[in-house]
Coordinates of C-alpha atoms in Angstrom, one line a residue:
M202 CA 0.0 0.0 0.0
S203 CA 2.8 2.4 0.7
A204 CA 4.1 2.5 -2.8
P205 CA 0.9 3.9 -4.4
Q206 CA 0.5 6.4 -1.5
R207 CA 3.7 8.2 -2.3
P208 CA 2.7 9.5 -5.8
L209 CA -0.7 10.4 -4.3
S210 CA 1.0 12.4 -1.5
R211 CA 3.2 14.1 -4.0
W212 CA 0.2 15.1 -6.1
L213 CA -1.5 16.4 -3.0
L214 CA 1.6 18.4 -2.0
A215 CA 1.8 19.8 -5.6
A216 CA -1.9 20.8 -5.4
V217 CA -1.4 22.6 -2.0
L218 CA 1.7 24.4 -3.5
A219 CA -0.4 25.5 -6.5
A220 CA -3.1 26.8 -4.2
A221 CA -0.4 28.7 -2.3
V222 CA 1.0 30.3 -5.4
A223 CA -2.5 31.3 -6.6
A224 CA -3.4 32.8 -3.2
T225 CA -0.2 34.8 -3.0
F226 CA -0.5 36.2 -6.5
L227 CA -4.0 37.4 -5.6
V228 CA -2.6 39.5 -2.7
R229 CA 0.8 40.3 -4.2
D230 CA -0.2 43.9 -4.9
R231 CA -1.6 44.3 -1.4
L232 CA 1.4 43.7 0.7
D233 CA 0.9 46.7 3.0
L234 CA -0.7 46.6 6.4
T235 CA -3.9 48.5 5.5
A236 CA -4.8 46.4 2.5
L237 CA -3.9 43.2 4.3
E238 CA -6.1 44.2 7.2
N239 CA -9.0 44.9 4.9
A240 CA -8.5 41.5 3.1
V241 CA -8.4 39.6 6.4
R242 CA -11.3 41.4 8.0
G243 CA -13.3 40.7 4.9
L244 CA -13.0 37.0 5.7
G245 CA -15.0 37.5 8.9
A246 CA -14.7 34.6 11.3
W247 CA -12.2 32.9 8.9
G248 CA -9.8 35.9 9.1
A249 CA -7.2 34.2 11.3
V250 CA -7.3 31.0 9.2
G251 CA -7.0 33.1 6.0
F252 CA -4.0 35.0 7.5
V253 CA -2.2 31.8 8.4
L254 CA -2.6 30.4 4.9
I255 CA -1.5 33.6 3.3
F256 CA 1.5 33.8 5.6
A257 CA 2.4 30.2 4.8
A258 CA 2.1 30.8 1.0
A259 CA 4.3 33.8 1.3
T260 CA 6.9 31.8 3.1
V261 CA 6.9 29.2 0.3
L262 CA 7.3 31.9 -2.3
F263 CA 10.2 33.8 -0.6
L264 CA 8.1 36.9 0.2
P265 CA 9.3 38.9 3.2
G266 CA 8.0 37.3 6.4
S267 CA 8.6 40.5 8.4
V268 CA 5.6 42.2 6.7
F269 CA 3.3 39.4 7.8
G270 CA 4.9 39.3 11.3
L271 CA 4.2 43.0 11.8
A272 CA 0.7 42.6 10.3
G273 CA -0.2 39.7 12.6
G274 CA 0.6 41.8 15.7
A275 CA -1.3 44.8 14.3
L276 CA -4.4 42.7 13.4
F277 CA -4.6 40.2 16.3
G278 CA -2.7 41.8 19.2
P279 CA 0.7 40.8 20.7
V280 CA -0.3 37.4 22.2
L281 CA -2.8 36.0 19.6
G282 CA -0.7 37.6 16.9
T283 CA 2.3 35.6 18.0
V284 CA 0.4 32.4 17.9
I285 CA -1.1 33.1 14.5
N286 CA 2.2 34.2 13.1
L287 CA 3.9 31.1 14.5
A288 CA 1.3 28.9 12.9
G289 CA 1.7 30.6 9.5
G290 CA 5.5 30.6 9.6
T291 CA 5.7 27.0 10.7
L292 CA 3.2 25.8 8.1
G293 CA 5.1 27.6 5.4
A294 CA 8.4 26.3 6.5
T295 CA 7.0 22.8 6.5
L296 CA 5.5 23.1 3.0
A297 CA 8.9 24.4 1.7
F298 CA 10.7 21.5 3.4
L299 CA 8.3 19.0 1.8
V300 CA 8.6 20.6 -1.6
A301 CA 12.4 20.3 -1.5
R302 CA 12.3 16.7 -0.2
H303 CA 9.7 15.4 -2.7
L304 CA 9.2 17.7 -5.6
A305 CA 12.1 20.1 -6.4
G306 CA 15.3 18.8 -4.9
D307 CA 17.5 19.6 -8.0
W308 CA 16.1 23.2 -8.2
V309 CA 16.7 23.7 -4.5
A310 CA 20.3 22.4 -4.8
R311 CA 21.0 24.9 -7.6
R312 CA 19.5 27.8 -5.8
A313 CA 21.2 27.0 -2.4
G314 CA 24.6 26.7 -4.0
G315 CA 27.5 26.6 -1.5
R316 CA 25.1 27.2 1.4
L317 CA 23.6 23.7 0.9
K318 CA 26.9 22.0 2.1
Q319 CA 26.9 24.3 5.1
V320 CA 23.3 23.2 6.0
V321 CA 23.9 19.5 5.3
D322 CA 27.1 19.4 7.3
G323 CA 25.4 21.3 10.1
V324 CA 22.5 18.9 10.3
E325 CA 24.9 15.9 10.1
A326 CA 26.9 17.3 13.1
E327 CA 24.1 18.7 15.2
G328 CA 20.7 17.3 14.1
W329 CA 17.7 19.3 15.3
R330 CA 20.0 21.6 17.2
F331 CA 21.3 23.0 13.9
V332 CA 17.7 23.7 12.8
A333 CA 17.2 25.7 16.0
L334 CA 20.4 27.5 15.6
V335 CA 19.6 28.5 12.0
R336 CA 16.2 29.9 13.2
L337 CA 17.7 31.8 16.1
V338 CA 20.9 33.0 14.3
P339 CA 19.9 33.2 10.6
A340 CA 23.3 32.5 9.0
V341 CA 21.2 31.2 6.1
P342 CA 18.1 33.2 5.0
F343 CA 15.0 31.8 6.6
N344 CA 13.1 31.0 3.4
L345 CA 16.1 29.5 1.7
A346 CA 16.9 27.4 4.8
N347 CA 13.4 25.9 4.7
Y348 CA 14.2 24.4 1.3
A349 CA 17.8 23.5 2.0
L350 CA 16.9 21.6 5.2
G351 CA 14.5 19.5 3.1
L352 CA 17.5 18.0 1.3
T353 CA 19.1 16.8 4.6
R354 CA 18.2 13.6 6.4
I355 CA 16.6 15.2 9.4
P356 CA 13.2 13.6 10.3
I357 CA 10.3 15.9 9.5
G358 CA 9.0 15.7 13.1
Q359 CA 12.2 17.0 14.5
Y360 CA 12.4 19.7 11.9
V361 CA 8.8 21.0 12.6
L362 CA 9.2 20.9 16.4
A363 CA 12.7 22.6 16.3
T364 CA 11.4 25.2 13.8
A365 CA 8.2 26.0 15.8
I366 CA 10.0 26.3 19.2
S367 CA 13.0 28.3 18.0
M368 CA 10.8 30.8 16.0
I369 CA 8.9 31.9 19.1
P370 CA 11.3 34.7 20.1
G371 CA 11.5 36.4 16.7
T372 CA 7.8 35.8 16.0
A373 CA 6.9 37.4 19.3
A374 CA 9.1 40.4 18.7
Y375 CA 7.5 41.2 15.4
A376 CA 4.0 40.8 16.8
W377 CA 4.8 43.2 19.7
L378 CA 6.3 45.7 17.2
G379 CA 3.3 45.4 14.9
H380 CA 1.0 46.0 17.9
A381 CA 3.1 49.0 18.9
G382 CA 2.8 50.4 15.4
R383 CA -1.0 50.0 15.5
G384 CA -1.1 51.8 18.9
A385 CA 1.0 54.7 17.6
L386 CA -1.4 55.1 14.6
S387 CA -4.4 55.2 16.9
G388 CA -2.8 57.8 19.2
D389 CA -2.0 55.4 22.2
D390 CA 1.6 56.6 22.5
A391 CA 2.2 54.9 25.9
A392 CA 1.2 51.5 24.6
A393 CA 3.2 52.0 21.5
L394 CA 6.3 52.9 23.5
R395 CA 5.8 49.9 25.9
Y396 CA 5.2 47.3 23.2
G397 CA 7.8 48.7 20.9
L398 CA 10.5 48.6 23.5
L399 CA 9.6 45.0 24.4
G400 CA 9.8 44.0 20.7
L401 CA 13.1 45.8 20.3
A402 CA 14.5 44.2 23.4
V403 CA 13.7 40.7 22.1
L404 CA 15.3 41.5 18.7
A405 CA 18.4 42.9 20.5
A406 CA 18.7 39.6 22.5
I407 CA 18.5 37.6 19.3
A408 CA 21.2 39.7 17.7
F409 CA 23.4 39.0 20.7
L410 CA 23.0 35.2 20.4
P411 CA 25.9 34.6 17.9
R412 CA 28.4 36.0 20.5
L413 CA 26.8 34.0 23.3
L414 CA 26.8 30.8 21.3
R415 CA 30.5 31.3 20.3
R416 CA 31.3 31.5 24.0
V417 CA 29.3 28.5 24.9
R418 CA 30.7 26.4 22.1
R419 CA 34.4 27.1 22.7
P420 CA 36.8 24.1 22.4
A421 CA 37.7 22.4 25.7
P422 CA 40.7 24.1 27.4
A423 CA 44.2 22.6 27.4
G424 CA 44.5 19.8 29.9
E425 CA 41.0 18.4 29.3
P426 CA 41.1 14.6 29.3
M427 CA 39.5 14.5 25.9
A428 CA 42.3 14.8 23.2
W429 CA 42.4 15.2 19.5
T430 CA 44.3 13.2 16.9
D431 CA 44.8 13.6 13.2
V432 CA 44.4 11.0 10.4
D433 CA 48.1 10.5 9.8
A434 CA 48.9 9.9 13.5
L435 CA 46.0 7.4 13.9
S436 CA 46.7 5.5 10.7
Q437 CA 50.4 5.1 11.7
V438 CA 49.7 3.8 15.2
L439 CA 46.9 1.5 13.9
A440 CA 49.3 0.0 11.3
A441 CA 52.1 -0.4 13.9
T442 CA 50.2 -1.7 16.9
G443 CA 46.5 -2.3 16.0
A444 CA 45.6 0.0 18.9
P445 CA 43.9 2.1 20.2
R446 CA 40.3 0.9 19.8
V447 CA 38.4 2.9 17.2
I448 CA 34.7 3.6 17.9
D449 CA 32.6 5.0 15.0
V450 CA 29.6 6.9 16.4
R451 CA 27.7 7.3 13.2
G452 CA 24.4 5.5 12.6
A453 CA 24.5 1.9 11.2
D454 CA 23.4 3.1 7.7
E455 CA 26.3 5.5 7.5
F456 CA 28.8 3.0 9.0
T457 CA 28.0 0.5 6.3
G458 CA 27.4 3.1 3.6
P459 CA 29.4 4.2 0.6
L460 CA 31.9 6.3 2.6
G461 CA 33.0 3.2 4.5
H462 CA 34.6 3.0 7.9
I463 CA 38.0 2.4 9.4
A464 CA 38.9 -1.3 9.5
R465 CA 38.0 -3.1 12.7
A466 CA 36.2 -0.1 14.0
A467 CA 33.3 -0.8 16.4
N468 CA 30.0 0.9 15.6
I469 CA 28.2 2.4 18.5
P470 CA 25.9 5.3 17.5
V471 CA 26.4 8.4 19.5
E472 CA 23.0 8.2 21.2
A473 CA 23.8 4.7 22.4
L474 CA 27.2 5.6 23.7
V475 CA 26.0 8.7 25.5
A476 CA 23.3 6.5 27.1
D477 CA 25.7 3.8 28.2
P478 CA 29.4 5.1 28.3
A479 CA 30.5 1.7 29.7
Q480 CA 30.3 0.3 26.2
A481 CA 33.5 2.1 25.4
G482 CA 35.4 -0.2 27.7
T483 CA 38.3 0.9 29.9
G484 CA 41.3 1.2 27.5
A485 CA 42.3 4.0 25.1
V486 CA 39.7 4.8 22.5
V487 CA 39.5 7.1 19.4
L488 CA 36.0 8.3 18.4
V489 CA 35.1 8.9 14.8
C490 CA 32.1 10.3 12.9
L491 CA 31.6 12.0 9.6
T492 CA 33.3 15.2 10.7
D493 CA 34.1 15.4 14.4
R494 CA 31.0 17.0 16.0
R495 CA 29.2 13.9 17.1
S496 CA 32.4 12.2 18.1
A497 CA 33.3 15.2 20.3
R498 CA 29.9 15.1 21.9
A499 CA 30.4 11.4 22.6
A500 CA 33.9 12.1 24.0
E501 CA 32.4 14.6 26.4
A502 CA 30.0 12.0 27.7
L503 CA 32.9 9.5 28.2
V504 CA 35.0 12.0 30.0
A505 CA 32.1 13.0 32.3
A506 CA 31.6 9.2 33.0
G507 CA 35.2 9.0 34.2
H508 CA 37.0 7.6 31.1
Q509 CA 40.6 8.7 31.2
D510 CA 41.9 8.1 27.7
V511 CA 39.6 9.4 25.0
A512 CA 40.6 11.0 21.7
V513 CA 38.6 12.4 18.8
L514 CA 39.7 12.0 15.2
R515 CA 39.9 15.6 13.8
G516 CA 37.9 15.9 10.6
G517 CA 36.4 12.4 10.9
M518 CA 35.8 10.1 8.0
K519 CA 35.8 13.0 5.6
A520 CA 39.5 13.8 6.5
W521 CA 40.3 10.0 6.5
T522 CA 39.0 9.4 3.0
A523 CA 40.4 12.7 1.7
A524 CA 43.8 11.6 2.8
G525 CA 43.4 8.4 0.7
L526 CA 43.6 6.1 3.7
P527 CA 42.0 2.6 3.4
V528 CA 38.4 2.0 4.4
T529 CA 36.2 -1.1 4.8
R530 CA 32.6 -1.2 3.5
G531 CA 29.7 -3.4 4.4
A532 CA 28.8 -4.9 7.8
P533 CA 31.2 -4.7 10.7
I534 CA 33.5 -7.6 11.5
A535 CA 31.9 -10.2 13.7
G536 CA 32.6 -9.3 17.3
A537 CA 33.7 -5.8 16.5
T538 CA 30.4 -4.1 17.5
P539 CA 29.6 -4.1 21.2
K540 CA 26.1 -4.6 22.5
E541 CA 23.4 -2.1 22.0
A542 CA 22.6 0.4 24.7
P543 CA 19.8 -0.5 27.0
T544 CA 16.4 1.0 26.3

């Protein structure tokens, strides 16, 4: 049954996208607050639903979300406006994600250009955390990120949840500013000043996030039990002694995938190793992933659990294969993979 459903779901997605295009073109000449307010109020009790759909369509079509964020606050107030804006922005981000994943992957790859690699590597290293980071600190434009993230392997549930939660601060800020603008136009200067300052304070906090995140994400200081090794040093010591033990913390599909893995490496996905650090054993270990983000996270868990001899392969399997070093493909050697973490 699943095979016939996929084309049907794609046709349904295409129909929704076509409706979004049509709706946005109908209001394309009315992208000012007064005209948008008149259009929404003309829908009566369906005004909020109509606004959500228009906001979502605008997101899919790369129209500026700030206009709709301000309009939501002006039309519905700071609290309800935040909720409605969040619904529209999240729906639009989800539609764009699905379009990229199921309908227009090649077009998205061309449009994203070099930024696509940045997004793919970020999701590979951080998963849903990278989605949240992109929403809070927009290194990639919001509308483009929606499409680019559709070409990654992140599950849609994680994408939607991370998007919705991390959009709350910015969405609230625009709603407060829109409500403040409405108050200023109506002559309520005190309310305009109060709500305007609140919105600006949130935007200022968001602007400060990059510096804060850089401080939080600094490398471990010198003397930390977790160490780093490079591909040349690891390959030489493995060839000479067969030690230390190498643990690949990628998922099983990556471990057995086309990039391959280091010969005799054990495969313990990062989530399993973090859940049960005892699987690493007691001797020296080197942790490996695609780059080195997941392996560094696993190393931190091992160090916190008291493991005294942990190293991370700098650059991971990308650096290993780029150096032309040998890899093994297919299932791990019998006995090389430890038991799964307890559930």
